[in-house]
PDB file of C-alpha atoms in Angstrom:
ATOM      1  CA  UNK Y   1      -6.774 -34.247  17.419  1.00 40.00           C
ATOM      2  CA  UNK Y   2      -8.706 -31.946  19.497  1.00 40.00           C
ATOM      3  CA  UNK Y   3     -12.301 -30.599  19.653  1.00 42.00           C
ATOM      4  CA  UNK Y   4     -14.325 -28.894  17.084  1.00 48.00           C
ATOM      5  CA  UNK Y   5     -11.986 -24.848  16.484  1.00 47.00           C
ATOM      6  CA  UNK Y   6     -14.066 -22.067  17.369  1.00 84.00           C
ATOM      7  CA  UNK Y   7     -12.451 -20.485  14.343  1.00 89.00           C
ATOM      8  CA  UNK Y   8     -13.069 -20.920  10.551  1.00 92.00           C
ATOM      9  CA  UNK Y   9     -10.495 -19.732   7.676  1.00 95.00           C
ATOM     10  CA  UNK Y  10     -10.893 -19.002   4.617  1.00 95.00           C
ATOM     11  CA  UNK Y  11      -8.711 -18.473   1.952  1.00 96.00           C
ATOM     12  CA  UNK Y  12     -10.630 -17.469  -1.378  1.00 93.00           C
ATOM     13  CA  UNK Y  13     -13.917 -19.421  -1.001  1.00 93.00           C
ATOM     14  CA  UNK Y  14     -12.060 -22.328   0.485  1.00 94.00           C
ATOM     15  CA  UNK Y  15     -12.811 -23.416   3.750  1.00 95.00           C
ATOM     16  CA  UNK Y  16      -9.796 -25.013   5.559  1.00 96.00           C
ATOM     17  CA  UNK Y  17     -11.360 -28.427   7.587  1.00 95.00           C
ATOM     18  CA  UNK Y  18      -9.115 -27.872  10.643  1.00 93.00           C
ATOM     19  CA  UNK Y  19      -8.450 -24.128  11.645  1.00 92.00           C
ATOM     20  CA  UNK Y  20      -4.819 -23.824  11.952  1.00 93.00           C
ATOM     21  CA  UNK Y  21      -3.156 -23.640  16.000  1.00 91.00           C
ATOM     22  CA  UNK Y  22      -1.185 -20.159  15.209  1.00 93.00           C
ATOM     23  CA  UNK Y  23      -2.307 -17.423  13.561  1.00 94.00           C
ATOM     24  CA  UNK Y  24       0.724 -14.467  13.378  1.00 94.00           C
ATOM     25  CA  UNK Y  25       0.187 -11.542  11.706  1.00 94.00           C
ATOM     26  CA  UNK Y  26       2.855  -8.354  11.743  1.00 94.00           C
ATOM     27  CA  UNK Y  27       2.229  -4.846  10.933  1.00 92.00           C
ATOM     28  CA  UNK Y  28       5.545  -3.433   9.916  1.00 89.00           C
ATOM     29  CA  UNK Y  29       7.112   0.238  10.559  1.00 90.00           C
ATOM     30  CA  UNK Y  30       7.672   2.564   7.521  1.00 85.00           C
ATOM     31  CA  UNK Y  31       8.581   5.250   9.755  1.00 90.00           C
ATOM     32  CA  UNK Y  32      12.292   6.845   9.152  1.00 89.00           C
ATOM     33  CA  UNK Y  33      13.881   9.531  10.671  1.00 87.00           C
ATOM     34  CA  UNK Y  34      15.956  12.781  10.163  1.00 89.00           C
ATOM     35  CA  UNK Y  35      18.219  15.023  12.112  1.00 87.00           C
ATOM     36  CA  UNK Y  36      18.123  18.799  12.294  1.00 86.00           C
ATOM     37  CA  UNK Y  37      20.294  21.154  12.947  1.00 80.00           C
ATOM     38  CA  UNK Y  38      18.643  22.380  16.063  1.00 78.00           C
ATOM     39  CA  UNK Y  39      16.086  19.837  16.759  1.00 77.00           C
ATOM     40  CA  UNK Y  40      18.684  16.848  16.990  1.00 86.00           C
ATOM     41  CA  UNK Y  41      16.882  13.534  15.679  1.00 88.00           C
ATOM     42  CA  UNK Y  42      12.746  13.567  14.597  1.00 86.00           C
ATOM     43  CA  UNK Y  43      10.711  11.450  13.702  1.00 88.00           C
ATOM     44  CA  UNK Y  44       8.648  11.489  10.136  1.00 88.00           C
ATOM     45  CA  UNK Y  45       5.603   8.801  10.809  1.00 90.00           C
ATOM     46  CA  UNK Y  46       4.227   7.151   7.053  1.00 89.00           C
ATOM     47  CA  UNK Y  47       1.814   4.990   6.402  1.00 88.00           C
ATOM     48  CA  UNK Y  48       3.033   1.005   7.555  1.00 89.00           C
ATOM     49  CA  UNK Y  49       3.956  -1.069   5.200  1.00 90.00           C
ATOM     50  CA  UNK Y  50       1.529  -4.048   3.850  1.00 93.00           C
ATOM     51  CA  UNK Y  51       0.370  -6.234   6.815  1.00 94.00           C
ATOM     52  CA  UNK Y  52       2.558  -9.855   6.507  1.00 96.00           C
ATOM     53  CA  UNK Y  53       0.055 -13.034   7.706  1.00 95.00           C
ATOM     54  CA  UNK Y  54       1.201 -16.386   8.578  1.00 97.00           C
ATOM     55  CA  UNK Y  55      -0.096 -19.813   9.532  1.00 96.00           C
ATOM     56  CA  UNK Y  56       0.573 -23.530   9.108  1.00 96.00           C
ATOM     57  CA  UNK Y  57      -2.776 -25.325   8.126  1.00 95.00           C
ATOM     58  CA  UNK Y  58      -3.095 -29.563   8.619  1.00 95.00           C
ATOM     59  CA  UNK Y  59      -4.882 -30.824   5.946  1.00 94.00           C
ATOM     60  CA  UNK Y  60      -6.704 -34.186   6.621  1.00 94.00           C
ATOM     61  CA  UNK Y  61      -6.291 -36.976   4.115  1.00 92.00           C
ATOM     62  CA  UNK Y  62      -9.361 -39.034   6.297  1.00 92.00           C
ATOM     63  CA  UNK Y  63     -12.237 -38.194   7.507  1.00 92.00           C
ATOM     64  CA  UNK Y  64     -12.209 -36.713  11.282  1.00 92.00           C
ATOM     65  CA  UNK Y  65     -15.420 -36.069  12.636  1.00 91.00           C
ATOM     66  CA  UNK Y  66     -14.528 -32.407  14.012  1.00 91.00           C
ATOM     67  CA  UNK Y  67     -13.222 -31.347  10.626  1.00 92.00           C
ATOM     68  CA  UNK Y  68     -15.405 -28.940   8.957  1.00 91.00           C
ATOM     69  CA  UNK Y  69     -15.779 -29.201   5.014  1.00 92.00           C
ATOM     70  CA  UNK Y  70     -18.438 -27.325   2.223  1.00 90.00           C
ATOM     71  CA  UNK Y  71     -20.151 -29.782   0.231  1.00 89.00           C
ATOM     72  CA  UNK Y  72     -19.143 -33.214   1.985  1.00 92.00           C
ATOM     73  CA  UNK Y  73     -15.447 -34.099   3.005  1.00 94.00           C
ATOM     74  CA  UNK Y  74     -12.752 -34.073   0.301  1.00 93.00           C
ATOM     75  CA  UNK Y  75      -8.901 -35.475   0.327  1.00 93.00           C
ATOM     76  CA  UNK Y  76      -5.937 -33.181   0.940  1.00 94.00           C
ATOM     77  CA  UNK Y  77      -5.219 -33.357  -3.454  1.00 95.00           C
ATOM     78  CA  UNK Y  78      -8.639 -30.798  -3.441  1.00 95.00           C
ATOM     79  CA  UNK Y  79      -7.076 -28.138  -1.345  1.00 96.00           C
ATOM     80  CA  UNK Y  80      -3.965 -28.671  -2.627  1.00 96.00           C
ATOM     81  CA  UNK Y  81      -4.899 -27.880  -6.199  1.00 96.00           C
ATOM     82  CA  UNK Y  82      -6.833 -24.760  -4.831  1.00 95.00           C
ATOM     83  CA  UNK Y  83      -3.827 -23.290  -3.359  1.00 96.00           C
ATOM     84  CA  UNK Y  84      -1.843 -24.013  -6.357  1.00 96.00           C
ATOM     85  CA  UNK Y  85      -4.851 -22.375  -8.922  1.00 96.00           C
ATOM     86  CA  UNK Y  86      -4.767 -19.662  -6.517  1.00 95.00           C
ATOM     87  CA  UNK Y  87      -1.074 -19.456  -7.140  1.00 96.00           C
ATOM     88  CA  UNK Y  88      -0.799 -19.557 -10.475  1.00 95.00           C
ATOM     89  CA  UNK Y  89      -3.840 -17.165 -10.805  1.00 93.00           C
ATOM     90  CA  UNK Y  90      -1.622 -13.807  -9.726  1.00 92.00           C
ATOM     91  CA  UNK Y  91      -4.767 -12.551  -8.083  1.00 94.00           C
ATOM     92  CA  UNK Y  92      -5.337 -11.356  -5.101  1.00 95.00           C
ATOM     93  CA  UNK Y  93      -8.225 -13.109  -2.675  1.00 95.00           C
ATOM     94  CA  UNK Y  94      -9.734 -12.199   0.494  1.00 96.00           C
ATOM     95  CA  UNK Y  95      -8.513 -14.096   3.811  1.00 96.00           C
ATOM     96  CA  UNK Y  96     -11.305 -14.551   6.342  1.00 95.00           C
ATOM     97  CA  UNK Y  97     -11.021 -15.670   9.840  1.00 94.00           C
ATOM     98  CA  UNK Y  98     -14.134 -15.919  11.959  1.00 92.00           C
ATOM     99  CA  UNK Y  99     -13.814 -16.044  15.706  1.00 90.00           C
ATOM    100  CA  UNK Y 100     -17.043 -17.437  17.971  1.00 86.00           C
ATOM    101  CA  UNK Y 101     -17.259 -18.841  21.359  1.00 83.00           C
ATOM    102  CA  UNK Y 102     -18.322 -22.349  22.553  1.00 79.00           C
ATOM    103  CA  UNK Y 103     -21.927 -21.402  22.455  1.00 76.00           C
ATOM    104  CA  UNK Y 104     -21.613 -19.855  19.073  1.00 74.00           C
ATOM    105  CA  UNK Y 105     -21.533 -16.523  20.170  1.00 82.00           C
ATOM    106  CA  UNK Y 106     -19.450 -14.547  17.505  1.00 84.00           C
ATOM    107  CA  UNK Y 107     -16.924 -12.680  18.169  1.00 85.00           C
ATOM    108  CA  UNK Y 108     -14.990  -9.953  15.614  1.00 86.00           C
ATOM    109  CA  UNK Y 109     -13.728 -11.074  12.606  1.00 91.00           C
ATOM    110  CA  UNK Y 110     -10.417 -10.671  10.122  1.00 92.00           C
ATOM    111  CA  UNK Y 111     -11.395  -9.560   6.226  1.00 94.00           C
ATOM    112  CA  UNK Y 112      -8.479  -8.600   4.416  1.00 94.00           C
ATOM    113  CA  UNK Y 113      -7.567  -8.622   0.791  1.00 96.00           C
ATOM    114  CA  UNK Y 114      -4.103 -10.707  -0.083  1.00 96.00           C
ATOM    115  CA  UNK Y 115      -1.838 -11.988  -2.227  1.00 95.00           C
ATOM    116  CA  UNK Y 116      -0.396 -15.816  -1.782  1.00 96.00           C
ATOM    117  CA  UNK Y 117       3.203 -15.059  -1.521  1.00 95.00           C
ATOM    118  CA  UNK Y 118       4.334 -18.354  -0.953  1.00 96.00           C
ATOM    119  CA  UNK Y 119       3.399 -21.919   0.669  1.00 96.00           C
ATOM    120  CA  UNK Y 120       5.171 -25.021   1.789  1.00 96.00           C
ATOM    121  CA  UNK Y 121       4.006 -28.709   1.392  1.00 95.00           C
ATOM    122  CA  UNK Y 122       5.161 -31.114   4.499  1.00 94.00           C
ATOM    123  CA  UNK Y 123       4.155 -34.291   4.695  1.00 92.00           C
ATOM    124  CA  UNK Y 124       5.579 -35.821   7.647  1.00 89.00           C
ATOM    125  CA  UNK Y 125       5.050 -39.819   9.331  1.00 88.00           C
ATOM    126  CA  UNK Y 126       4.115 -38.473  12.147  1.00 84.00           C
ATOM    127  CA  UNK Y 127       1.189 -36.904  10.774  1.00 80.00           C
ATOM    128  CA  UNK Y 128       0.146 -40.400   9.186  1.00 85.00           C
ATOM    129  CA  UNK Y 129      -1.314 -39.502   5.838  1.00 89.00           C
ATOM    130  CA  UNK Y 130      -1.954 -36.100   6.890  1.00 92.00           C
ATOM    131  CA  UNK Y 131      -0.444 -33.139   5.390  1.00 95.00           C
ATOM    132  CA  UNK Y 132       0.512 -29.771   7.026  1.00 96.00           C
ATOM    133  CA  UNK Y 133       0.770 -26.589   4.523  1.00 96.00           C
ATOM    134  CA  UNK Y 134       2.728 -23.315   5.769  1.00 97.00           C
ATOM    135  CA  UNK Y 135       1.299 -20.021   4.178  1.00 97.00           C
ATOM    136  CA  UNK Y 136       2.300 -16.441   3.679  1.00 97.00           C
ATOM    137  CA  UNK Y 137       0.384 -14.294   2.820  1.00 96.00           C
ATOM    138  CA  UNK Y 138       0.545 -10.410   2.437  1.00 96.00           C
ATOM    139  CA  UNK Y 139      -1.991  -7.723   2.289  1.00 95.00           C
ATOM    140  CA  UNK Y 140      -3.076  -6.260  -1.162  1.00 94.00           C
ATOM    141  CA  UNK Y 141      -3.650  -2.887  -1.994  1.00 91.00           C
ATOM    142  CA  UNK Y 142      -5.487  -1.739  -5.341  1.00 87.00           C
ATOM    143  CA  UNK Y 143      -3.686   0.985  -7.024  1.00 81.00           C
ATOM    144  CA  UNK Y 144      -3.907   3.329 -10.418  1.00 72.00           C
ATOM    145  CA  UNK Y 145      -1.275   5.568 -11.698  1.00 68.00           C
ATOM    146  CA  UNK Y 146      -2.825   9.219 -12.499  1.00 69.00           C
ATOM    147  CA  UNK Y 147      -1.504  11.612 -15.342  1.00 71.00           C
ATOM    148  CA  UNK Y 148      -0.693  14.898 -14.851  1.00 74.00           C
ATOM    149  CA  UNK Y 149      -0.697  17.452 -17.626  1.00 77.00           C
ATOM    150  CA  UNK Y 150       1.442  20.740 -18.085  1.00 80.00           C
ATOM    151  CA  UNK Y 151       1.280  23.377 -20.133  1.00 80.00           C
ATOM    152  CA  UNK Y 152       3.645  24.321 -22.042  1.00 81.00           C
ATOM    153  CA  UNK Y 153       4.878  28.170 -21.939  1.00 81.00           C
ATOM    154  CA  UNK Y 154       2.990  30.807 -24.222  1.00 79.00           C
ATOM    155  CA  UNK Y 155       5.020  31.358 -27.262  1.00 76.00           C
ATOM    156  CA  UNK Y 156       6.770  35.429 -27.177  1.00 76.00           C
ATOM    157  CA  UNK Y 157       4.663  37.879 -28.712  1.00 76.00           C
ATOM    158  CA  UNK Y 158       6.176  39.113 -32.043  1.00 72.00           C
ATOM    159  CA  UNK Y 159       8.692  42.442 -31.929  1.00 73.00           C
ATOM    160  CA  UNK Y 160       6.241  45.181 -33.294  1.00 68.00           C
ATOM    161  CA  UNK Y 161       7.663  47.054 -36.569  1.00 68.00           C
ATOM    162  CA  UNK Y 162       9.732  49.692 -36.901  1.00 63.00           C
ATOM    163  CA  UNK Y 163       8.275  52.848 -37.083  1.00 60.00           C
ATOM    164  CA  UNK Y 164       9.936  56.737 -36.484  1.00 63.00           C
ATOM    165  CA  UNK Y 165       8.794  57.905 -33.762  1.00 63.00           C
ATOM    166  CA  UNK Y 166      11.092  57.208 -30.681  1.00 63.00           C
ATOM    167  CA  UNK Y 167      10.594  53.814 -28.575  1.00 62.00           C
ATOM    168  CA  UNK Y 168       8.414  53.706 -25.528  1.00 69.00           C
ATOM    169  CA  UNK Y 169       9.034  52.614 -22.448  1.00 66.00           C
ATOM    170  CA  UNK Y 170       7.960  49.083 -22.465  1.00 67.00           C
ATOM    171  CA  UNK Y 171       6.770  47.406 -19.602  1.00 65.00           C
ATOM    172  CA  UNK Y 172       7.959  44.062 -18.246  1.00 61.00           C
ATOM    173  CA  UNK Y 173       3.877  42.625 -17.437  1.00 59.00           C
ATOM    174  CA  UNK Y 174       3.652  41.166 -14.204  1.00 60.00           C
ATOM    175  CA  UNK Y 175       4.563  37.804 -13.237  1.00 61.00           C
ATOM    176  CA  UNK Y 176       2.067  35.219 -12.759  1.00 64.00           C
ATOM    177  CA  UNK Y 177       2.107  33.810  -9.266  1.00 71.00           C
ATOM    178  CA  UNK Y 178       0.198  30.614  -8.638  1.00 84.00           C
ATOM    179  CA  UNK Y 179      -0.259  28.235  -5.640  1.00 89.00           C
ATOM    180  CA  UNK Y 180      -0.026  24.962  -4.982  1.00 90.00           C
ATOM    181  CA  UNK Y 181      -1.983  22.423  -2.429  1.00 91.00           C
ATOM    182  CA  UNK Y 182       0.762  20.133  -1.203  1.00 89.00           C
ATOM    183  CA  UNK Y 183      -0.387  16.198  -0.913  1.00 90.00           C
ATOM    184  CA  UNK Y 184       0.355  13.656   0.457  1.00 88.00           C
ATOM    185  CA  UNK Y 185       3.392  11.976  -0.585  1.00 85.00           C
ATOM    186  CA  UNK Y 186       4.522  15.192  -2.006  1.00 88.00           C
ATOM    187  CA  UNK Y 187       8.182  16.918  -1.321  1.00 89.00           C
ATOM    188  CA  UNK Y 188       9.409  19.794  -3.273  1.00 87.00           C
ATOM    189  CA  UNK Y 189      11.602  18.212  -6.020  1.00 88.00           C
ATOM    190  CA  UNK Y 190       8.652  16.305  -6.555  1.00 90.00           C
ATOM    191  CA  UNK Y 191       6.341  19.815  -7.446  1.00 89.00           C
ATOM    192  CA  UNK Y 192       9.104  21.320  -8.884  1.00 88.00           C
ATOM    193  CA  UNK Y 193       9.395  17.975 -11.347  1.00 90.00           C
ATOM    194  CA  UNK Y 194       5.328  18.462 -11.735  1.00 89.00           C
ATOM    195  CA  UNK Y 195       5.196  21.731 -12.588  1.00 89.00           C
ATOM    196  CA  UNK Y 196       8.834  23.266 -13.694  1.00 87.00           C
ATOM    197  CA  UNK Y 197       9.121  20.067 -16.110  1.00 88.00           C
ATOM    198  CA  UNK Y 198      12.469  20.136 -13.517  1.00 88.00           C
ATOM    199  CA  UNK Y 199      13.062  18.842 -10.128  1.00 84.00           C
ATOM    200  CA  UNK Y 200      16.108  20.911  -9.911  1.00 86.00           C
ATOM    201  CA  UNK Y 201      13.504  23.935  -9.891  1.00 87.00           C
ATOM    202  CA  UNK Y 202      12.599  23.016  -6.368  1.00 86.00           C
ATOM    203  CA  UNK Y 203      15.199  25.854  -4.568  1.00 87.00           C
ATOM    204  CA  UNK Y 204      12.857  28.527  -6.697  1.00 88.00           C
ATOM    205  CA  UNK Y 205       9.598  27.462  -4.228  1.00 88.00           C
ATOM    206  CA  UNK Y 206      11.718  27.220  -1.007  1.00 87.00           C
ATOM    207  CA  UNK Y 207      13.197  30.680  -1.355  1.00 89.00           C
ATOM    208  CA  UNK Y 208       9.433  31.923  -2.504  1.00 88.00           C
ATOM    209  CA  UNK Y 209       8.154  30.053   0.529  1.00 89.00           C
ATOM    210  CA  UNK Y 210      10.550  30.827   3.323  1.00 88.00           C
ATOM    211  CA  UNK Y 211       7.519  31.953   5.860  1.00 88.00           C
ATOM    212  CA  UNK Y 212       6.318  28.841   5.782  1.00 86.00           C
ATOM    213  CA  UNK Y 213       8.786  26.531   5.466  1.00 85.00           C
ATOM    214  CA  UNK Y 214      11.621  25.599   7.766  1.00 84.00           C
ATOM    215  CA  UNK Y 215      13.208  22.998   6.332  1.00 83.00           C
ATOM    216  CA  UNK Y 216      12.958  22.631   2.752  1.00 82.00           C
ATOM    217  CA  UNK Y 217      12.733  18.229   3.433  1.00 82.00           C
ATOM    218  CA  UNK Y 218       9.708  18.922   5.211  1.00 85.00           C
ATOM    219  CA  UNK Y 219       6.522  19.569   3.859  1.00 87.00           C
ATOM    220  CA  UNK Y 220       3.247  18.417   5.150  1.00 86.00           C
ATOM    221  CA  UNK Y 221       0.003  17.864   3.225  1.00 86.00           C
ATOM    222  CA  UNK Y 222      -2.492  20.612   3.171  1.00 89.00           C
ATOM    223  CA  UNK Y 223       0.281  23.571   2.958  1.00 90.00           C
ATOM    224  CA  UNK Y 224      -0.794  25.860   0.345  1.00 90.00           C
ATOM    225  CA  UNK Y 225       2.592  27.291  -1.477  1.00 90.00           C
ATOM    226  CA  UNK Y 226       3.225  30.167  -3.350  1.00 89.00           C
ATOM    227  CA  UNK Y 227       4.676  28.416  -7.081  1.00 88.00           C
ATOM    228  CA  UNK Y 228       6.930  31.440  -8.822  1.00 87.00           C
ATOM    229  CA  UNK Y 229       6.543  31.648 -12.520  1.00 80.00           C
TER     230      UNK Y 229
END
């Protein structure tokens, strides 16, 4: 064993006694691409996915004199039922790492909001008593679905009655032309879907749209398009 970690993890509200020797944590890509006709190949950047943590904790089933508890030490069963509570729970918890030098100085910190994907229990004679606990871990984000409502189209207006003196020239009244703030996530089967009731509508906004879009896959948030009735 070595000298006292100049980092402190927590998991929840638990405090893990010995702060683990790796820490790994992997921001994925999201990012695809698409090829145009002129262009060749391009890029269209997205948010990453969920940040992925892992680390392999030693849990002390004795008392070591550098290991760092809350309350007074307690055996490797304590933690061990936390992780499994926290487990069962299908909650997510915040996973804390503070860094600080030899002196104490701090330096920054990790405060992220995750879910326990899995963990591994390995007890192994070479640890003695000791037992070693491999995490993952992956970052939680809240989320809410939203409701959009539509419409429906104004019923026709009733034929007037017959009468005898010779029809009039009726006049077709002037389409209603609306816009439409594009967001993020958005793409034009998508708008069509929201407000056509039909995804299949989404040619009708291209061709309405041509000035200002190029490529009818790609849309950015913040366009403001013309929506035909």
């Amino acid at each position: 064993m070595g000298k006292r970690s100049g980092y402190d993890f927590y998991l929840g509200k638990c405090l893990f006694p010995l702060a683990p020797e790796k820490l790994t944590v992997k921001i994925g890509n999201n990012n695809s691409t698409t090829v145009l006709m002129n262009d060749g190949e391009i890029n269209i950047l997205k948010q990453p996915k969920l940040t992925e943590i892992e680390f392999e904790a030693l849990i002390p089933q004795v008392r070591y004199p550098f290991a760092r508890y809350k309350g007074g030490f307690k055996k490797a069963e304590y933690f061990l039922s936390i992780f499994e509570k926290l487990k069962i729970a299908r909650r997510p918890v915040q996973f804390i790492v503070c860094r600080r030098l030899p002196r104490g100085r701090r330096l920054y910190n990790t405060n992220i909001r995750v879910s326990l994907e899995e963990y591994q229990i390995t007890e192994n004679a070479k640890e003695g008593l000791d037992v070693k606990v491999k995490f993952k871990l992956k970052q939680y984000k809240f989320f809410g679905t939203k409701t959009v409502t539509i419409k429906p189209p104004a019923a026709p207006e009733a034929p007037p009655a017959a009468s005898t003196e010779p029809p009039r020239e009726q006049k077709s009244p002037p389409q209603e032309t609306k816009t439409y703030t594009v967001r993020k996530g958005d793409c034009l089967w998508k708008i069509a879907k929201r407000l056509y009731g039909n995804g299949a509508q989404y040619a009708k906004i291209f061709e309405a749209n041509r000035d200002k879009i190029k490529n009818p896959n790609l849309i950015y948030a913040g366009q403001v398009l013309t929506i035909p009735a």
